[in-house]
Coordinates of C-alpha atoms in Angstrom, one line a residue:
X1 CA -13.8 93.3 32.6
X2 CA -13.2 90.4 29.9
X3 CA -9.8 88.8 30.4
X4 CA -8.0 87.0 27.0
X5 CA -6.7 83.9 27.3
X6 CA -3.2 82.9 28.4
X7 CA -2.5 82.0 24.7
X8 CA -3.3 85.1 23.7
X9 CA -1.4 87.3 25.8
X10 CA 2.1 85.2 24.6
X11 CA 1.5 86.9 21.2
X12 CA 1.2 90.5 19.5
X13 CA 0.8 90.6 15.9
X14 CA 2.4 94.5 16.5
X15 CA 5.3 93.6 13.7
X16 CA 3.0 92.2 11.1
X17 CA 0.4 94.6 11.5
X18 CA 3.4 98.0 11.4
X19 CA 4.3 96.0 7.5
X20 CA 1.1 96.3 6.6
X21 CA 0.6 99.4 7.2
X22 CA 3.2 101.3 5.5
X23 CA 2.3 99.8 2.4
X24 CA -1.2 101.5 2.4
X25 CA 0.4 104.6 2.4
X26 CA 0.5 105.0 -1.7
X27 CA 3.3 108.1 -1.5
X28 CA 5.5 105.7 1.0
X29 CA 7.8 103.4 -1.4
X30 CA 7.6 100.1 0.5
X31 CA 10.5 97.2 0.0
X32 CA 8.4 96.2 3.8
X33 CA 5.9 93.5 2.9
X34 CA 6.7 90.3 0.7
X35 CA 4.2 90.9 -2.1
X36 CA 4.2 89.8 -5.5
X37 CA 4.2 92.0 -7.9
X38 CA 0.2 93.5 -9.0
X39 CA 1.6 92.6 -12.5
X40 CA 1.8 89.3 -11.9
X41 CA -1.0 88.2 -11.2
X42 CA -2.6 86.4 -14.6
X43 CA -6.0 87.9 -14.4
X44 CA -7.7 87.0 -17.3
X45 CA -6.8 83.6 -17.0
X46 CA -8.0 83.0 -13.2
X47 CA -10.9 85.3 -14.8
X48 CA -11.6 82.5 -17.6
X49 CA -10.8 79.3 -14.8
X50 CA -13.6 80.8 -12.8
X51 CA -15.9 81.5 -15.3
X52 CA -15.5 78.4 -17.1
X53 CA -15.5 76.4 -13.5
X54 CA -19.7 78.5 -12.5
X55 CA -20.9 77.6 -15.5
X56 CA -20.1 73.6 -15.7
X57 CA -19.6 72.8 -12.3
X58 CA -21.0 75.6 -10.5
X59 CA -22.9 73.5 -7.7
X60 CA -19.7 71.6 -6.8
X61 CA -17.6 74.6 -6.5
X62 CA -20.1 76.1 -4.5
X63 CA -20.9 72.7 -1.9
X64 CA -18.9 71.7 0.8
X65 CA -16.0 69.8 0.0
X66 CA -13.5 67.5 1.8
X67 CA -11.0 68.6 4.1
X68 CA -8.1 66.7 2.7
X69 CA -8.9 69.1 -0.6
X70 CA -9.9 68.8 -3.6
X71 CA -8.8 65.2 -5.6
X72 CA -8.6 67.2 -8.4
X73 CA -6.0 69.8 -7.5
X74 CA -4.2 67.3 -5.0
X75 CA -3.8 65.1 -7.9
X76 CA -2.1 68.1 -10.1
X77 CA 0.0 69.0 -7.6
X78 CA 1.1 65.6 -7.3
X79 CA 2.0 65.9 -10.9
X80 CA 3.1 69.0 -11.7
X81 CA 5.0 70.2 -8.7
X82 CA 5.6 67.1 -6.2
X83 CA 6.9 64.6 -8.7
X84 CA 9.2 66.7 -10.9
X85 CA 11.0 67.4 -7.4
X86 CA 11.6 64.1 -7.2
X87 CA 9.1 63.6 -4.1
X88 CA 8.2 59.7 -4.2
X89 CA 4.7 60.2 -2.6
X90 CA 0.7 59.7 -3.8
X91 CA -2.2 61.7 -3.5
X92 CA -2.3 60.4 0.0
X93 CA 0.5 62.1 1.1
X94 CA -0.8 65.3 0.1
X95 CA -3.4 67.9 1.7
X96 CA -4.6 71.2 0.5
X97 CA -4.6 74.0 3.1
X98 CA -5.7 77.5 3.4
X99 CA -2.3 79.5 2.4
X100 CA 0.9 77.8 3.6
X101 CA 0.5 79.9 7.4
X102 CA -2.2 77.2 7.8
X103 CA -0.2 74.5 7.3
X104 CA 2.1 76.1 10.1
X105 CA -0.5 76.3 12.6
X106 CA -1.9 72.4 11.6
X107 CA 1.7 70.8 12.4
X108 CA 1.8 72.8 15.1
X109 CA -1.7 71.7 16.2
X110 CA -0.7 68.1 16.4
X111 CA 2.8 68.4 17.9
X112 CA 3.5 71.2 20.0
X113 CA 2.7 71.0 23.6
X114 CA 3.7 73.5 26.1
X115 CA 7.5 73.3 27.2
X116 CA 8.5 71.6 23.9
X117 CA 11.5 72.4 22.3
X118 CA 11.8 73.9 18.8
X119 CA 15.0 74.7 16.9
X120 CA 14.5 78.0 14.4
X121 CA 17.2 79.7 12.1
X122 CA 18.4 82.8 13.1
X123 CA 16.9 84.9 11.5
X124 CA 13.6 83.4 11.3
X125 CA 10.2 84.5 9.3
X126 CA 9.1 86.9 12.5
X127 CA 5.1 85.0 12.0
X128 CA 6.0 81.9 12.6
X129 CA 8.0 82.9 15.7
X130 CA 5.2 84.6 17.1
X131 CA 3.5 81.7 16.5
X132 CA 5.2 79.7 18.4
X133 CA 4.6 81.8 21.4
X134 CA 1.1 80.9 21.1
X135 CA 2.0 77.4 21.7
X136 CA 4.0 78.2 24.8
X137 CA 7.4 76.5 23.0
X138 CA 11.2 77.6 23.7
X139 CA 12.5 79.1 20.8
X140 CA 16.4 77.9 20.1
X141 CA 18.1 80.0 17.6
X142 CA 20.5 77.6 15.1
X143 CA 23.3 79.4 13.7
X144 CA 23.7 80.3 10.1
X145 CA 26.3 80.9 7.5
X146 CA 26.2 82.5 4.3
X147 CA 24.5 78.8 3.0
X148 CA 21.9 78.8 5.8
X149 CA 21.7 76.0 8.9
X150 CA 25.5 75.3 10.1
X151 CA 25.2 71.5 10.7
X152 CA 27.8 71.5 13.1
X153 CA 25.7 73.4 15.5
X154 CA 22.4 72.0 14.8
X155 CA 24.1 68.3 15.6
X156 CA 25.3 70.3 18.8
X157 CA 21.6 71.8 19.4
X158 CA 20.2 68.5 19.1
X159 CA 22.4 67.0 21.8
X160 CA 21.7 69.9 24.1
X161 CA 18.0 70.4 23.9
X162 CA 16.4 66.8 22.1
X163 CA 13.7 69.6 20.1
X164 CA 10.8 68.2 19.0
X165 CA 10.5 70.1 15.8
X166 CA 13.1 72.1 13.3
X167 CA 11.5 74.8 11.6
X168 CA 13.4 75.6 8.3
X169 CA 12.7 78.1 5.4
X170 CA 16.1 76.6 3.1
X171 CA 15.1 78.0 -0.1
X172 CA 15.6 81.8 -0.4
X173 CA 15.1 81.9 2.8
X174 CA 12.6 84.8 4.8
X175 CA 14.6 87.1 5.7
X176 CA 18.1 86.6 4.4
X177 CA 17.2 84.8 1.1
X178 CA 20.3 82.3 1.6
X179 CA 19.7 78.8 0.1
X180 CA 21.0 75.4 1.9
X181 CA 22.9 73.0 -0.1
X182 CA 21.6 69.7 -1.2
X183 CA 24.3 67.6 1.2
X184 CA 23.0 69.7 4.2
X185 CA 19.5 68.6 3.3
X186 CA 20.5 65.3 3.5
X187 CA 22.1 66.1 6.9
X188 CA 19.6 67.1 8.0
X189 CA 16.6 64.4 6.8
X190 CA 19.6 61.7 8.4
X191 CA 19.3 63.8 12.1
X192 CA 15.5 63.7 12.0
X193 CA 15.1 60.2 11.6
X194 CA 18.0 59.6 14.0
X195 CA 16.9 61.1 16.5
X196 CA 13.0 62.0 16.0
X197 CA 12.8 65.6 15.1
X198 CA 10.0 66.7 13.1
X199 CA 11.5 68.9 10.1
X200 CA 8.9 71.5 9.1
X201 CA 9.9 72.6 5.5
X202 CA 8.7 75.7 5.1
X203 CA 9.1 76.3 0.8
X204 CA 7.1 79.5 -0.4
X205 CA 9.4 80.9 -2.6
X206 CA 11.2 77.4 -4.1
X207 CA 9.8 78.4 -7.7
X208 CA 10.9 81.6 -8.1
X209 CA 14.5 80.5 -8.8
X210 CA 16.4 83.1 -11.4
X211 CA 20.0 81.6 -11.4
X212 CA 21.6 78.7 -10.5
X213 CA 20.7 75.1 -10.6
X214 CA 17.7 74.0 -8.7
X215 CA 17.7 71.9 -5.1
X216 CA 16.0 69.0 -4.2
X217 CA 13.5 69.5 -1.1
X218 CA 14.6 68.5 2.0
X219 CA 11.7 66.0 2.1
X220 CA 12.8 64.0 -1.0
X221 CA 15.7 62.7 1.2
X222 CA 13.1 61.7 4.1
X223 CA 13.4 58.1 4.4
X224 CA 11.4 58.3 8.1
X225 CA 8.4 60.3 7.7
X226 CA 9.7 63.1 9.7
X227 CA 9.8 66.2 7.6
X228 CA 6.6 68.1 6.8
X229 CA 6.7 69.5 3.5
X230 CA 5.0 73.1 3.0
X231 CA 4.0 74.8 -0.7
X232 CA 2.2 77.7 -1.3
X233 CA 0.1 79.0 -4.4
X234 CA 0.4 82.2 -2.9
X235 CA 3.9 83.6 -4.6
X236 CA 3.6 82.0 -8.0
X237 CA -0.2 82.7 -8.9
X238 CA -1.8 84.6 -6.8
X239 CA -2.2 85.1 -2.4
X240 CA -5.6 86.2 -2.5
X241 CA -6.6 82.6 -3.9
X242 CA -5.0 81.4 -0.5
X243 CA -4.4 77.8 -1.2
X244 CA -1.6 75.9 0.1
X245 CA -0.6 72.2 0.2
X246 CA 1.3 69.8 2.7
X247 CA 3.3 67.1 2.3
X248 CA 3.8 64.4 5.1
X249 CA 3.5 61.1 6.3
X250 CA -0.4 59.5 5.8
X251 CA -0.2 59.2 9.6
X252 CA 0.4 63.2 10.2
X253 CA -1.9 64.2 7.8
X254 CA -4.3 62.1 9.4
X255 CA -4.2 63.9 12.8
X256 CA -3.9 67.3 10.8
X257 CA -7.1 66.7 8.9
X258 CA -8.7 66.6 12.3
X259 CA -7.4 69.7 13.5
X260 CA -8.4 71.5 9.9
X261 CA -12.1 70.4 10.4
X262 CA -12.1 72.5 13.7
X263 CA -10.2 75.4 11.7
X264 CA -12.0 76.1 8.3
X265 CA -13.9 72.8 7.4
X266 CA -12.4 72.6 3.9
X267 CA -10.1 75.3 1.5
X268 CA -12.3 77.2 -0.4
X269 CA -13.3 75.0 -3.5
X270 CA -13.5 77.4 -6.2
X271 CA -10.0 78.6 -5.0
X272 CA -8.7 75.0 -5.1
X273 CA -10.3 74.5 -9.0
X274 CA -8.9 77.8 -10.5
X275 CA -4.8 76.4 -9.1
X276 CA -5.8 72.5 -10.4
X277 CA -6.8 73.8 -13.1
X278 CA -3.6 76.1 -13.9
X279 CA -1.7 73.2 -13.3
X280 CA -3.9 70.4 -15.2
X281 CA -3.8 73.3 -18.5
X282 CA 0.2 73.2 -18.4
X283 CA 0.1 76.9 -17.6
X284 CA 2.5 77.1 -14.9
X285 CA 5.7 76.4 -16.5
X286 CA 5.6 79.8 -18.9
X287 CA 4.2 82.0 -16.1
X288 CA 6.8 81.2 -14.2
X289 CA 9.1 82.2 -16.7
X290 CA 7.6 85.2 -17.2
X291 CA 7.7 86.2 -13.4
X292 CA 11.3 85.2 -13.0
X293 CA 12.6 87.4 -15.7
X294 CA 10.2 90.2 -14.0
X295 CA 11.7 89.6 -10.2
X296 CA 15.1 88.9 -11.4
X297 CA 15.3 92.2 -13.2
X298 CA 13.7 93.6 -10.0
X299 CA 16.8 92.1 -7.9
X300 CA 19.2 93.2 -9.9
X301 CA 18.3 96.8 -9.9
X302 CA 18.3 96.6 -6.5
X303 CA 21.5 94.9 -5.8
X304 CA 23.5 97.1 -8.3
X305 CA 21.6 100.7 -6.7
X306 CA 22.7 98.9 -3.1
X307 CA 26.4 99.3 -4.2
X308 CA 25.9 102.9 -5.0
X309 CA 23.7 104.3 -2.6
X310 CA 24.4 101.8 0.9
X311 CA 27.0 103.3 3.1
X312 CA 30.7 101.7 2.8
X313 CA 30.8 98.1 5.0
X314 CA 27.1 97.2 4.2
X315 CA 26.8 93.5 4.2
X316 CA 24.9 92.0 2.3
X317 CA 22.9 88.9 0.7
X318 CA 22.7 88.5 -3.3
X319 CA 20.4 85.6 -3.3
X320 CA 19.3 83.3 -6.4
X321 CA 15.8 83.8 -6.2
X322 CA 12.8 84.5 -3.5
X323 CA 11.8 88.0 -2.6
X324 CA 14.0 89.6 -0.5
X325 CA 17.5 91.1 0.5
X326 CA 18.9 90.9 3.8
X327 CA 21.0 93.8 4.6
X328 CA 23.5 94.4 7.6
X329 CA 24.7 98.2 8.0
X330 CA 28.2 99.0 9.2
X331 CA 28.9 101.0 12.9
X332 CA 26.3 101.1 16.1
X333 CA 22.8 101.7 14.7
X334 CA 19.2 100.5 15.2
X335 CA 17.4 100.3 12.1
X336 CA 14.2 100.2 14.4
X337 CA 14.8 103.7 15.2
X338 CA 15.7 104.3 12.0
X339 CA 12.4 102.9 10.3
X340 CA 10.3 105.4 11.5
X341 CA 12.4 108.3 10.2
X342 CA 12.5 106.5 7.0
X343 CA 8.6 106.5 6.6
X344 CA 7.9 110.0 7.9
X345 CA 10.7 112.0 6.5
X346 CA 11.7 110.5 3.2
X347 CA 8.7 108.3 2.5
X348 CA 10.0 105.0 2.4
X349 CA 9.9 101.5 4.1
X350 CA 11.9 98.3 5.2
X351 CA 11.3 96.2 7.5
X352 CA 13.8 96.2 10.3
X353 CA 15.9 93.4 11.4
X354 CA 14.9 93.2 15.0
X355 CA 11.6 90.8 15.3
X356 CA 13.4 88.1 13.2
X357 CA 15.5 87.1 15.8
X358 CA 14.5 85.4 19.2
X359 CA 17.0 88.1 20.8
X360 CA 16.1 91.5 19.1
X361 CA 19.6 92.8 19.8
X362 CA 21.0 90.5 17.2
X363 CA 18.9 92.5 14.9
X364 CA 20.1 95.9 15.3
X365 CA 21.9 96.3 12.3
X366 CA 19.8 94.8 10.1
X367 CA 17.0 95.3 7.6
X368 CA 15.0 93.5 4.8
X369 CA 14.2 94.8 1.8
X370 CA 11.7 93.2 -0.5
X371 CA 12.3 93.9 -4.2
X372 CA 9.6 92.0 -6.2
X373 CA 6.4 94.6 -5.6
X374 CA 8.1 97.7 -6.9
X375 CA 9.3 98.6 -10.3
X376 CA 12.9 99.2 -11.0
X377 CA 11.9 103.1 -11.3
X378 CA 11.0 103.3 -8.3
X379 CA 13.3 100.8 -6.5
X380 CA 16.2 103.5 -8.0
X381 CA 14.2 105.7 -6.2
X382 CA 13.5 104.3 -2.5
X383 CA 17.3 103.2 -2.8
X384 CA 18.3 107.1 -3.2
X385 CA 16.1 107.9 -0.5
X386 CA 17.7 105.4 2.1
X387 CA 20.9 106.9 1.0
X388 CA 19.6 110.3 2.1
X389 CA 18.4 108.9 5.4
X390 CA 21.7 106.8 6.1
X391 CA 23.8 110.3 5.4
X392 CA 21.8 113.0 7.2
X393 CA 20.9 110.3 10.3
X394 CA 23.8 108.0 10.9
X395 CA 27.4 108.3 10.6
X396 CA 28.9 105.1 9.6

């Protein structure tokens, strides 16, 4: 009989895989995964890019490229997204990846050994934590408020534990949507550099902003080298392209380029051309403003249905943008349990509360709902239907 390595046996990909699957059910309304809308996606566009992209440079998007990425897109992203966040960096700073997750797993690669400490909010996005498994780290849950990261704590963390890496998520935050101020940024750049913490900024969903002024990356306020910047093209043009992009020190993305030769070679080139060249074409700027006013209205509708259909004592979030709503329900309940009613009897899905924390029992209560990949129709709908399950399962 085979045997799987050590690695492999920290880790079960058991949550991940459970989201998945109740969205393939086309009859089950599903607030589970965190998809952009199918609407969103500008297909004729990407359609024209790669057309346009075969016919005059079809032998270089097809070759081998570098694993640093593409000059072409790196340089865009420098900018059209890195620069107008006030990021004081060069094309040397920057690195295209294969989705954000890969960016994860390269900073990872080149500074997590086994017994290592890293600090994670609580709640944290449940892949990344199981990730960390795989790297045989202790997991320390920070505490949050209704603004994310409580400094006071993380200071107190620090002291306790001297981590070697803060994961942090601080815009619209996976689950709970929450956003951290600008002056806890700036906290929290000061406490890296002071006492050499790698800060790995985790910013998927920074773009999708519908009210509210925006907020400076944590990185703009790195005056060390310490924090590890992460974008995605995934939410804002399309995840089946799967290009990402890093931000970080020449030094780290050195080392990471390493690791990324053992992983994929080099992000898929054609991928990389279609997002330079929505960037280099200025087209970013009014799809953007075309998906906001699409997942805003989406939020809304399911924010005001919440206050209709949730049971009296529901907490919670009403976020400024991202994806998703972080919900606690009143009285003694496990929305694990709850779940699979939901799916089998009423035909709709959340994702419970329970793997986002490094205890599950702080999850209980909790669920998160995504709002972006469902119209309002039938977001009116699924919130009726999780009114019927709350009443006829649960008494709160």
């Amino acid at each position: 009989m085979y045997s799987f390595s050590n690695r492999m046996n920290e880790v079960s990909a058991r949550a991940v895989r459970e989201i998945l699957k109740l969205t393939a059910d086309p009859n089950v309304i599903a607030f589970s995964a965190g998809s952009p809308a199918n609407e969103a996606f500008p297909i004729e566009t990407i359609q024209e890019i790669m057309n346009e992209a075969m016919e005059k440079n079809g032998t270089k998007v097809l070759q081998y490229g570098i694993t640093e990425g593409l000059d072409l897109l790196r340089e865009a992203y420098l900018n059209h997204l890195a620069v107008p966040k006030g990021l004081s960096v060069s094309i040397d700073n920057i690195m295209t990846t294969t989705g954000a997750t890969q960016g994860i797993h390269l900073a990872c690669d080149v500074f997590l050994d086994p017994g290592d400490v890293v600090l994670v909010e609580s709640p944290s996005f449940l892949s990344t934590l199981m990730l960390f498994k795989k790297y045989f780290v202790k997991c320390i849950p920070l505490e949050m408020d209704e603004d994310g990261i409580m400094i006071e704590d993380l200071e107190e963390k620090i002291r306790l534990h001297q981590p070697k890496m803060l994961y942090t998520i601080p815009t619209f935050q996976n689950p709970t949507g929450k956003t951290l101020p600008e002056e806890r940024r700036k906290k929290i750049a000061e406490l890296a550099s002071e006492n050499n913490v790698i800060v790995l900024e985790d910013d998927p969903y920074g773009d999708l902003r519908y009210r509210g002024e925006e907020i400076s990356p944590i990185k703009k306020f790195d005056q060390s080298g310490h924090v590890i910047l992460i974008n995605s093209f995934s939410k804002i043009i399309s995840p089946g392209l799967r290009v990402g992009a890093i931000v970080a020190d020449e030094k780290i993305l050195g080392k990471m380029t390493v690791s990324k030769q053992f992983a994929d070679t080099h992000t898929t080139t054609l991928a990389q051309y279609v997002c330079a060249e929505f960037l280099n074409r200025n087209l970013l700027p009014e799809h953007l403003i075309s998906i906001r006013q699409l997942y805003k209205e989406r939020m809304e509708t399911m924010l005001n249905w919440m206050e209709v259909y949730f049971p009296k004592g529901t907490n919670y979030t009403k976020p400024d943008g991202g994806l998703f709503i972080w919900a606690e329900l009143p009285g003694e309940c496990n929305t694990q349990e709850l779940l699979k009613k939901a799916v089998a009897d009423y035909q709709v899905a959340f994702v419970p509360g329970a793997p986002y924390y490094i205890n599950p029992q702080d999850g209980r209560n909790f669920m998160r709902l995504n709002f972006s990949a469902n119209t309002p129709e039938k977001i009116q709908e699924g919130m009726k239907r999780l009114s019927d399950l709350f009443s006829e399962n649960h008494k709160f």
